Amino acid sequence: MHKKFLFATWSGGGAVPPVLSIARALRERGHDVRVLADRSLHEEVAAGGVEPIAWTTAPQGDATDPAKDVIKDFEARTPIGAFARLRDRIVCGPAADYARDTLAELRARPAAVLVAEHMLLGAATGGEAAGIPVASLVTTLYPFPTPGAPPPGPGLAPASGMLGRLRDRVLTQLILKPWGKGLPALNAARVAHGLSPVDSVIDAFDRVDRVLVLSPRALDYPGRRFPAHLRHVGPRLDDPAWAAGELELPEGDAPLVLAGLSSSFMNQRAQLERIADALGTSPVRGLLTTGPAVDPATVRAPGNVLVTAAAPHGTALRHAAVTITHAGHGTAVKSLAAGVPLVCVPLGRDQIEVARHVELAGAGITVSKNASPRMIARAVDRVLQEPSYRRAAQRLAAEIAAEVATDRAVAELEALAVRATGRDEGAPGRDTAEPSGPSQMLSS
């Protein structure tokens, strides 16, 4: 049955392609889909046959251009500073603007369901005010503390014993505390749109009908428990529109190492050059993709390394023996889905956590973002020479294949849309009167 969906996203680097992948899949099934997004994303939105809509008062940015990036987390001196920029410039600070734009679009052209990228609490607030179902898309590992896992962010190993549990309790409070500075702006946005204030920013993340996690359940901790309204729906494995095109591989028959760092600007040119230098000392072929944030002409490389702005990773991974990545969720999971082990060079954001999960799964190893070419070369050689890494990656590939055999994200969103048609006009857009918050976790 034909339904109308409104998506909301922002120029958030690797978070964009999986969101647009779902929008495109719904459009291909005959639904009416449009996407509220920064103007810098409109070409990519339209490439999927989906209608782009510009934010009018909410921030407009371009994560590939350091001058136009809204967050500029590459300027932060500490992880806390980088987090504060995300909180104040996207999640909470402009929440009223995102809510106003979302609600205005929904009033002008109603939709059955609002689908918001997880960090856009303002957009979710607009959907809640409109009284329609809201789905939140988490494009990485679930980023909030839950029972059965260490607090996410620092890349910790699971705790054991009394001291380990104490560590987790203390760190959970430390990790959640900085969100408090965003609460006044968020609650102001809620009150301005006729909604009651929330006790914490974390509670606001749960004011949705569904949290859809676009990450393999197999990559997370087996005993981790999640909120009742959360669903793991599997990763999106298709390449973004900007990476489309013919695949060119470096000449020769040596093992292929696919390398690439963030698609957004993270001041990564020096790391790209160290990776190129490392591959130049190894008996491999290197395919180094710089992404749209770095001009490939500015990256010097030895003769066995082909440097290009973009390549279809889905195709390249069929030839690759190892992937070197910043441990961005998209590249890491695509590599694992292809059975390719990883060398992770996390630069920040969620990447330390993703790298830790890859290591715990036995499918790769991590080196510092300041690692020398020699250290990177040693890591690549180790992953190439020890078959356990490829076996672990192939095990995860089989589990990911089972997860994505059906499009669970589309099924969940279509179910929300069907349910929406049975509601009375103006009924609240929640499953229950009160959301299931972090203290009310159930097994998913």
Short mmCIF file of C-alpha atoms in Angstrom, two decimals:
data_model
loop_
_atom_site.label_atom_id
_atom_site.label_comp_id
_atom_site.label_asym_id
_atom_site.label_seq_id
_atom_site.Cartn_x
_atom_site.Cartn_y
_atom_site.Cartn_z
CA MET A 1 0.00 0.00 0.00
CA HIS A 2 1.33 3.44 -0.98
CA LYS A 3 2.53 5.44 2.06
CA LYS A 4 4.25 8.76 2.63
CA PHE A 5 7.54 8.94 4.52
CA LEU A 6 9.52 11.99 5.56
CA PHE A 7 13.20 11.41 6.34
CA ALA A 8 15.42 13.85 8.23
CA THR A 9 19.20 13.79 8.03
CA TRP A 10 22.21 16.10 8.09
CA SER A 11 25.69 16.28 6.62
CA GLY A 12 27.09 13.71 9.02
CA GLY A 13 29.62 11.89 6.85
CA GLY A 14 29.22 8.12 7.05
CA ALA A 15 25.78 8.43 8.65
CA VAL A 16 24.31 9.69 5.38
CA PRO A 17 24.59 6.71 2.96
CA PRO A 18 22.71 4.17 5.15
CA VAL A 19 19.88 6.64 5.78
CA LEU A 20 19.53 7.37 2.06
CA SER A 21 19.78 3.65 1.29
CA ILE A 22 16.58 3.03 3.27
CA ALA A 23 14.86 6.03 1.71
CA ARG A 24 15.73 4.69 -1.74
CA ALA A 25 14.51 1.19 -0.86
CA LEU A 26 11.15 2.56 0.23
CA ARG A 27 10.90 4.63 -2.95
CA GLU A 28 11.62 1.53 -5.04
CA ARG A 29 8.71 -0.19 -3.31
CA GLY A 30 6.37 2.53 -4.55
CA HIS A 31 6.18 4.76 -1.51
CA ASP A 32 6.26 8.56 -1.56
CA VAL A 33 9.58 9.49 0.08
CA ARG A 34 11.20 12.86 0.65
CA VAL A 35 14.25 13.83 2.68
CA LEU A 36 14.86 16.93 4.76
CA ALA A 37 18.61 17.45 4.41
CA ASP A 38 21.40 20.00 4.10
CA ARG A 39 21.63 21.42 0.58
CA SER A 40 25.09 19.87 0.25
CA LEU A 41 23.36 16.46 0.25
CA HIS A 42 20.63 17.23 -2.27
CA GLU A 43 22.48 15.85 -5.28
CA GLU A 44 23.11 12.58 -3.45
CA VAL A 45 19.49 12.41 -2.29
CA ALA A 46 18.18 13.00 -5.81
CA ALA A 47 20.56 10.41 -7.26
CA GLY A 48 18.49 7.78 -5.46
CA GLY A 49 15.27 9.00 -7.04
CA VAL A 50 14.16 10.64 -3.79
CA GLU A 51 12.94 14.22 -3.37
CA PRO A 52 15.27 16.47 -1.34
CA ILE A 53 13.85 19.21 0.88
CA ALA A 54 16.08 21.93 2.34
CA TRP A 55 16.23 22.88 5.98
CA THR A 56 15.13 26.50 6.27
CA THR A 57 16.18 27.53 9.79
CA ALA A 58 18.21 24.50 10.92
CA PRO A 59 21.98 24.44 10.25
CA GLN A 60 23.27 23.94 6.73
CA GLY A 61 26.65 22.25 6.45
CA ASP A 62 28.99 20.19 4.32
CA ALA A 63 31.12 17.65 6.21
CA THR A 64 33.47 17.27 3.24
CA ASP A 65 34.49 20.94 3.38
CA PRO A 66 36.24 22.10 6.58
CA ALA A 67 35.06 25.67 6.01
CA LYS A 68 31.42 24.61 5.79
CA ASP A 69 31.35 21.83 8.37
CA VAL A 70 28.89 22.68 11.15
CA ILE A 71 30.61 20.74 13.92
CA LYS A 72 34.29 21.17 12.99
CA ASP A 73 35.20 18.44 15.48
CA PHE A 74 38.64 18.25 13.86
CA GLU A 75 39.39 21.52 15.68
CA ALA A 76 38.60 20.04 19.11
CA ARG A 77 41.57 19.26 21.32
CA THR A 78 39.91 16.47 23.33
CA PRO A 79 37.19 13.84 22.78
CA ILE A 80 34.98 15.74 25.26
CA GLY A 81 35.44 18.87 23.21
CA ALA A 82 34.46 17.03 20.03
CA PHE A 83 31.38 15.61 21.76
CA ALA A 84 30.36 19.06 23.02
CA ARG A 85 30.40 20.37 19.45
CA LEU A 86 28.05 17.60 18.32
CA ARG A 87 25.74 18.22 21.29
CA ASP A 88 25.64 22.00 20.93
CA ARG A 89 25.65 22.33 17.14
CA ILE A 90 23.45 19.42 16.02
CA VAL A 91 21.72 17.43 18.77
CA CYS A 92 20.52 19.98 21.34
CA GLY A 93 21.59 23.52 20.50
CA PRO A 94 19.54 23.88 17.28
CA ALA A 95 16.80 21.43 18.34
CA ALA A 96 14.13 24.15 18.11
CA ASP A 97 15.18 24.97 14.53
CA TYR A 98 15.12 21.34 13.44
CA ALA A 99 11.74 20.84 15.15
CA ARG A 100 10.29 23.97 13.50
CA ASP A 101 11.42 22.95 10.01
CA THR A 102 10.23 19.36 10.43
CA LEU A 103 6.82 20.34 11.75
CA ALA A 104 6.37 22.94 9.02
CA GLU A 105 7.09 20.34 6.34
CA LEU A 106 4.71 17.84 7.95
CA ARG A 107 1.93 20.44 8.12
CA ALA A 108 2.49 21.44 4.50
CA ARG A 109 2.69 17.84 3.27
CA PRO A 110 1.65 15.25 5.86
CA ALA A 111 3.47 11.93 6.13
CA ALA A 112 2.58 8.65 7.76
CA VAL A 113 5.99 8.25 9.43
CA LEU A 114 8.96 10.47 10.24
CA VAL A 115 12.32 8.71 9.94
CA ALA A 116 15.11 10.69 11.60
CA GLU A 117 18.84 10.11 11.83
CA HIS A 118 19.47 9.31 15.48
CA MET A 119 21.29 12.54 16.38
CA LEU A 120 18.50 14.81 15.13
CA LEU A 121 16.52 15.09 18.36
CA GLY A 122 14.99 18.31 17.09
CA ALA A 123 13.54 16.57 14.05
CA ALA A 124 12.18 13.78 16.26
CA THR A 125 10.62 16.48 18.46
CA GLY A 126 8.85 17.86 15.41
CA GLY A 127 7.50 14.42 14.56
CA GLU A 128 6.31 13.90 18.12
CA ALA A 129 4.56 17.28 18.06
CA ALA A 130 2.85 16.29 14.80
CA GLY A 131 1.49 13.16 16.46
CA ILE A 132 2.86 10.70 13.92
CA PRO A 133 5.06 7.63 14.44
CA VAL A 134 8.77 8.43 14.63
CA ALA A 135 11.59 6.01 13.82
CA SER A 136 15.18 6.76 14.77
CA LEU A 137 18.00 5.36 12.62
CA VAL A 138 21.22 4.50 14.46
CA THR A 139 23.91 4.14 11.80
CA THR A 140 26.55 2.61 14.06
CA LEU A 141 26.74 0.42 17.15
CA TYR A 142 24.08 1.48 19.67
CA PRO A 143 25.83 4.39 21.43
CA PHE A 144 24.24 4.43 24.89
CA PRO A 145 24.93 2.36 28.01
CA THR A 146 22.87 -0.80 28.43
CA PRO A 147 23.07 -3.84 30.69
CA GLY A 148 25.41 -6.56 29.56
CA ALA A 149 28.08 -4.36 28.01
CA PRO A 150 30.74 -1.86 29.05
CA PRO A 151 29.81 1.80 28.63
CA PRO A 152 30.28 2.65 24.93
CA GLY A 153 32.75 5.19 23.64
CA PRO A 154 36.19 4.48 25.13
CA GLY A 155 36.50 1.06 23.46
CA LEU A 156 36.61 -0.91 26.70
CA ALA A 157 36.74 -4.66 27.02
CA PRO A 158 33.83 -6.27 28.91
CA ALA A 159 34.19 -6.03 32.68
CA SER A 160 34.62 -8.98 35.00
CA GLY A 161 34.33 -9.13 38.76
CA MET A 162 33.32 -6.51 41.29
CA LEU A 163 35.97 -3.99 40.27
CA GLY A 164 34.93 -4.26 36.63
CA ARG A 165 31.30 -3.62 37.48
CA LEU A 166 32.30 -0.64 39.59
CA ARG A 167 34.34 0.67 36.66
CA ASP A 168 31.29 0.44 34.41
CA ARG A 169 28.99 2.22 36.88
CA VAL A 170 31.42 5.09 37.38
CA LEU A 171 32.22 5.48 33.70
CA THR A 172 28.55 5.33 32.71
CA GLN A 173 27.83 8.34 34.89
CA LEU A 174 30.85 10.19 33.51
CA ILE A 175 29.82 9.44 29.92
CA LEU A 176 26.20 10.55 30.43
CA LYS A 177 26.90 13.67 32.49
CA PRO A 178 28.02 15.96 29.61
CA TRP A 179 24.64 15.50 27.94
CA GLY A 180 23.13 17.55 30.77
CA LYS A 181 24.41 20.83 29.32
CA GLY A 182 22.20 20.30 26.30
CA LEU A 183 19.00 19.75 28.27
CA PRO A 184 17.83 23.39 28.57
CA ALA A 185 17.92 23.98 24.80
CA LEU A 186 16.24 20.65 24.10
CA ASN A 187 13.46 21.24 26.61
CA ALA A 188 12.93 24.75 25.28
CA ALA A 189 12.33 23.21 21.85
CA ARG A 190 9.90 20.68 23.32
CA VAL A 191 7.90 23.25 25.30
CA ALA A 192 7.75 25.58 22.29
CA HIS A 193 6.03 22.79 20.39
CA GLY A 194 3.54 21.88 23.09
CA LEU A 195 5.45 18.91 24.51
CA SER A 196 6.35 18.22 28.09
CA PRO A 197 10.01 18.59 29.10
CA VAL A 198 12.13 15.49 29.63
CA ASP A 199 14.30 14.72 32.63
CA SER A 200 17.41 14.06 30.55
CA VAL A 201 18.64 14.19 26.99
CA ILE A 202 18.97 10.41 27.06
CA ASP A 203 15.26 10.15 27.80
CA ALA A 204 14.55 12.21 24.69
CA PHE A 205 16.36 9.68 22.51
CA ASP A 206 13.75 7.16 23.66
CA ARG A 207 10.74 9.35 22.75
CA VAL A 208 10.31 7.43 19.50
CA ASP A 209 8.30 4.44 18.37
CA ARG A 210 11.25 2.53 16.98
CA VAL A 211 15.00 2.69 17.26
CA LEU A 212 16.38 0.88 14.23
CA VAL A 213 20.05 -0.04 14.61
CA LEU A 214 21.76 -0.39 11.22
CA SER A 215 24.59 -2.49 12.60
CA PRO A 216 25.11 -6.25 12.69
CA ARG A 217 23.85 -7.77 15.91
CA ALA A 218 26.71 -10.23 15.51
CA LEU A 219 29.25 -7.42 15.96
CA ASP A 220 27.87 -6.40 19.35
CA TYR A 221 28.19 -8.15 22.71
CA PRO A 222 26.12 -11.38 22.82
CA GLY A 223 24.73 -10.67 26.30
CA ARG A 224 23.90 -7.02 25.75
CA ARG A 225 20.27 -6.07 26.45
CA PHE A 226 18.45 -3.25 24.69
CA PRO A 227 15.28 -1.16 25.07
CA ALA A 228 12.09 -2.96 24.08
CA HIS A 229 11.44 -0.62 21.15
CA LEU A 230 14.88 -1.19 19.61
CA ARG A 231 15.39 -3.46 16.63
CA HIS A 232 18.62 -4.59 14.98
CA VAL A 233 17.74 -4.47 11.30
CA GLY A 234 21.13 -5.17 9.76
CA PRO A 235 23.60 -2.89 7.96
CA ARG A 236 23.17 -1.20 4.60
CA LEU A 237 25.84 -2.51 2.26
CA ASP A 238 25.26 -0.55 -0.94
CA ASP A 239 27.82 2.08 -1.93
CA PRO A 240 26.96 5.80 -1.80
CA ALA A 241 26.15 7.55 -5.06
CA TRP A 242 29.41 9.53 -5.00
CA ALA A 243 31.45 6.29 -5.01
CA ALA A 244 29.76 4.83 -8.09
CA GLY A 245 31.73 4.14 -11.25
CA GLU A 246 34.13 1.68 -12.81
CA LEU A 247 36.64 0.00 -10.52
CA GLU A 248 40.31 0.51 -11.39
CA LEU A 249 42.80 -1.73 -9.61
CA PRO A 250 46.57 -1.36 -9.33
CA GLU A 251 48.52 -3.63 -11.64
CA GLY A 252 49.96 -6.98 -10.57
CA ASP A 253 48.80 -10.03 -8.70
CA ALA A 254 50.11 -9.29 -5.17
CA PRO A 255 47.51 -9.22 -2.38
CA LEU A 256 45.25 -6.18 -2.63
CA VAL A 257 44.96 -3.87 0.37
CA LEU A 258 41.98 -1.53 0.22
CA ALA A 259 42.62 1.61 2.28
CA GLY A 260 40.52 4.64 3.06
CA LEU A 261 39.70 6.96 5.92
CA SER A 262 36.70 9.17 6.64
CA SER A 263 34.42 10.47 3.90
CA SER A 264 34.13 13.68 5.96
CA PHE A 265 36.98 16.01 6.79
CA MET A 266 38.94 14.84 9.85
CA ASN A 267 42.29 16.42 8.92
CA GLN A 268 43.38 12.99 7.71
CA ARG A 269 45.82 13.71 4.89
CA ALA A 270 48.89 12.91 7.02
CA GLN A 271 47.42 9.53 7.99
CA LEU A 272 46.63 8.78 4.35
CA GLU A 273 50.24 9.44 3.38
CA ARG A 274 51.58 7.24 6.19
CA ILE A 275 49.31 4.43 5.02
CA ALA A 276 50.57 4.89 1.45
CA ASP A 277 54.17 4.83 2.69
CA ALA A 278 53.48 1.67 4.69
CA LEU A 279 52.04 -0.11 1.66
CA GLY A 280 55.04 0.99 -0.36
CA THR A 281 57.30 -1.13 1.88
CA SER A 282 55.11 -4.25 1.65
CA PRO A 283 54.71 -6.88 -1.09
CA VAL A 284 51.12 -5.81 -1.76
CA ARG A 285 49.06 -3.70 -4.12
CA GLY A 286 47.34 -0.73 -2.52
CA LEU A 287 44.08 0.93 -3.55
CA LEU A 288 43.83 4.11 -1.49
CA THR A 289 40.56 6.06 -1.62
CA THR A 290 40.71 9.59 -0.20
CA GLY A 291 36.95 10.28 -0.22
CA PRO A 292 35.36 13.62 -1.11
CA ALA A 293 37.10 15.48 1.75
CA VAL A 294 40.68 15.11 0.46
CA ASP A 295 42.04 15.81 -3.03
CA PRO A 296 43.87 12.64 -4.16
CA ALA A 297 46.41 14.79 -6.00
CA THR A 298 47.69 16.04 -2.63
CA VAL A 299 48.55 12.53 -1.38
CA ARG A 300 51.95 11.27 -2.49
CA ALA A 301 52.17 7.51 -2.94
CA PRO A 302 54.67 4.86 -4.12
CA GLY A 303 54.25 3.03 -7.40
CA ASN A 304 52.38 0.03 -5.99
CA VAL A 305 49.62 2.23 -4.54
CA LEU A 306 46.84 3.66 -6.68
CA VAL A 307 45.30 6.78 -5.14
CA THR A 308 41.80 7.80 -6.18
CA ALA A 309 39.04 9.97 -4.77
CA ALA A 310 36.51 7.15 -4.74
CA ALA A 311 35.96 3.55 -5.72
CA PRO A 312 32.96 1.25 -5.33
CA HIS A 313 34.02 -0.55 -2.15
CA GLY A 314 31.43 -3.26 -2.65
CA THR A 315 33.23 -4.32 -5.83
CA ALA A 316 36.77 -3.64 -4.60
CA LEU A 317 36.26 -5.83 -1.53
CA ARG A 318 35.76 -8.87 -3.77
CA HIS A 319 39.46 -8.56 -4.62
CA ALA A 320 40.83 -7.36 -1.27
CA ALA A 321 42.84 -9.35 1.25
CA VAL A 322 42.88 -6.64 3.94
CA THR A 323 41.16 -3.31 4.54
CA ILE A 324 42.89 -0.41 6.29
CA THR A 325 40.23 1.88 7.68
CA HIS A 326 39.59 4.56 10.28
CA ALA A 327 37.00 2.10 11.64
CA GLY A 328 34.10 4.14 10.38
CA HIS A 329 31.12 1.85 10.80
CA GLY A 330 30.22 1.74 7.11
CA THR A 331 33.61 0.67 5.77
CA ALA A 332 34.26 -1.70 8.66
CA VAL A 333 30.97 -3.53 8.25
CA LYS A 334 31.17 -3.70 4.45
CA SER A 335 34.60 -5.29 4.81
CA LEU A 336 33.35 -7.82 7.34
CA ALA A 337 30.33 -8.59 5.16
CA ALA A 338 32.80 -9.46 2.40
CA GLY A 339 34.87 -11.61 4.77
CA VAL A 340 37.82 -9.19 4.64
CA PRO A 341 39.78 -8.59 7.89
CA LEU A 342 40.80 -5.13 9.01
CA VAL A 343 43.60 -2.93 10.23
CA CYS A 344 41.85 -0.12 12.11
CA VAL A 345 43.30 3.38 12.49
CA PRO A 346 40.58 5.19 14.46
CA LEU A 347 40.63 8.98 14.26
CA GLY A 348 37.81 9.80 16.72
CA ARG A 349 33.99 9.82 17.00
CA ASP A 350 32.58 6.27 17.27
CA GLN A 351 35.64 4.76 15.62
CA ILE A 352 37.48 3.63 18.75
CA GLU A 353 34.39 1.66 19.78
CA VAL A 354 33.96 0.08 16.34
CA ALA A 355 37.64 -0.87 16.26
CA ARG A 356 37.37 -2.50 19.69
CA HIS A 357 34.42 -4.63 18.54
CA VAL A 358 36.35 -5.70 15.44
CA GLU A 359 39.26 -6.74 17.65
CA LEU A 360 37.06 -8.58 20.14
CA ALA A 361 35.51 -10.48 17.24
CA GLY A 362 39.02 -11.52 16.16
CA ALA A 363 38.58 -9.95 12.73
CA GLY A 364 41.28 -7.30 12.87
CA ILE A 365 43.74 -5.26 14.87
CA THR A 366 44.04 -1.59 15.80
CA VAL A 367 46.95 0.82 15.54
CA SER A 368 47.16 4.40 16.72
CA LYS A 369 46.23 7.27 14.42
CA ASN A 370 49.81 8.41 14.99
CA ALA A 371 51.30 5.04 14.01
CA SER A 372 54.37 5.16 11.82
CA PRO A 373 54.43 3.60 8.34
CA ARG A 374 56.52 0.79 9.80
CA MET A 375 53.90 -0.01 12.46
CA ILE A 376 51.11 0.06 9.90
CA ALA A 377 53.07 -2.24 7.58
CA ARG A 378 53.64 -4.70 10.43
CA ALA A 379 49.93 -4.71 11.22
CA VAL A 380 49.03 -5.40 7.59
CA ASP A 381 51.57 -8.22 7.40
CA ARG A 382 50.23 -9.77 10.60
CA VAL A 383 46.64 -9.76 9.34
CA LEU A 384 47.76 -11.18 6.01
CA GLN A 385 49.88 -13.94 7.55
CA GLU A 386 47.64 -15.11 10.40
CA PRO A 387 44.62 -16.98 8.98
CA SER A 388 42.57 -16.51 12.17
CA TYR A 389 41.70 -12.95 11.15
CA ARG A 390 40.20 -14.00 7.83
CA ARG A 391 38.37 -16.90 9.45
CA ALA A 392 36.78 -14.54 11.97
CA ALA A 393 35.82 -12.10 9.21
CA GLN A 394 34.29 -14.91 7.18
CA ARG A 395 32.30 -16.07 10.22
CA LEU A 396 30.91 -12.56 10.61
CA ALA A 397 30.22 -12.41 6.88
CA ALA A 398 27.96 -15.45 7.16
CA GLU A 399 26.10 -13.94 10.10
CA ILE A 400 25.70 -10.58 8.37
CA ALA A 401 24.41 -12.31 5.22
CA ALA A 402 21.70 -13.96 7.30
CA GLU A 403 20.76 -10.60 8.85
CA VAL A 404 20.38 -8.80 5.53
CA ALA A 405 18.61 -11.61 3.68
CA THR A 406 15.41 -9.62 4.18
CA ASP A 407 15.14 -5.84 4.45
CA ARG A 408 14.12 -5.54 8.08
CA ALA A 409 14.42 -1.75 8.13
CA VAL A 410 11.88 -1.36 5.34
CA ALA A 411 9.58 -3.92 6.97
CA GLU A 412 9.67 -2.08 10.30
CA LEU A 413 8.93 1.27 8.67
CA GLU A 414 6.11 -0.11 6.56
CA ALA A 415 4.59 -1.64 9.69
CA LEU A 416 4.72 1.74 11.43
CA ALA A 417 3.01 3.37 8.46
CA VAL A 418 0.24 0.77 8.42
CA ARG A 419 -0.30 1.24 12.13
CA ALA A 420 -0.44 5.01 11.66
CA THR A 421 -3.46 4.74 9.36
CA GLY A 422 -5.43 3.13 12.18
CA ARG A 423 -4.86 5.98 14.61
CA ASP A 424 -7.32 8.72 15.36
CA GLU A 425 -6.21 12.05 13.97
CA GLY A 426 -4.02 13.84 16.49
CA ALA A 427 -3.36 10.72 18.58
CA PRO A 428 0.07 10.70 20.20
CA GLY A 429 2.77 9.10 18.10
CA ARG A 430 4.01 6.67 20.74
CA ASP A 431 3.53 2.98 21.33
CA THR A 432 2.74 3.64 24.98
CA ALA A 433 2.11 6.64 27.19
CA GLU A 434 5.63 6.48 28.56
CA PRO A 435 8.74 5.47 26.59
CA SER A 436 10.96 2.65 27.76
CA GLY A 437 14.05 4.48 28.94
CA PRO A 438 17.55 3.25 29.71
CA SER A 439 16.43 1.92 33.10
CA GLN A 440 13.77 -0.28 31.50
CA MET A 441 15.89 -2.53 29.29
CA LEU A 442 14.68 -5.81 27.88
CA SER A 443 16.38 -8.33 25.64
CA SER A 444 15.92 -7.63 21.96
#
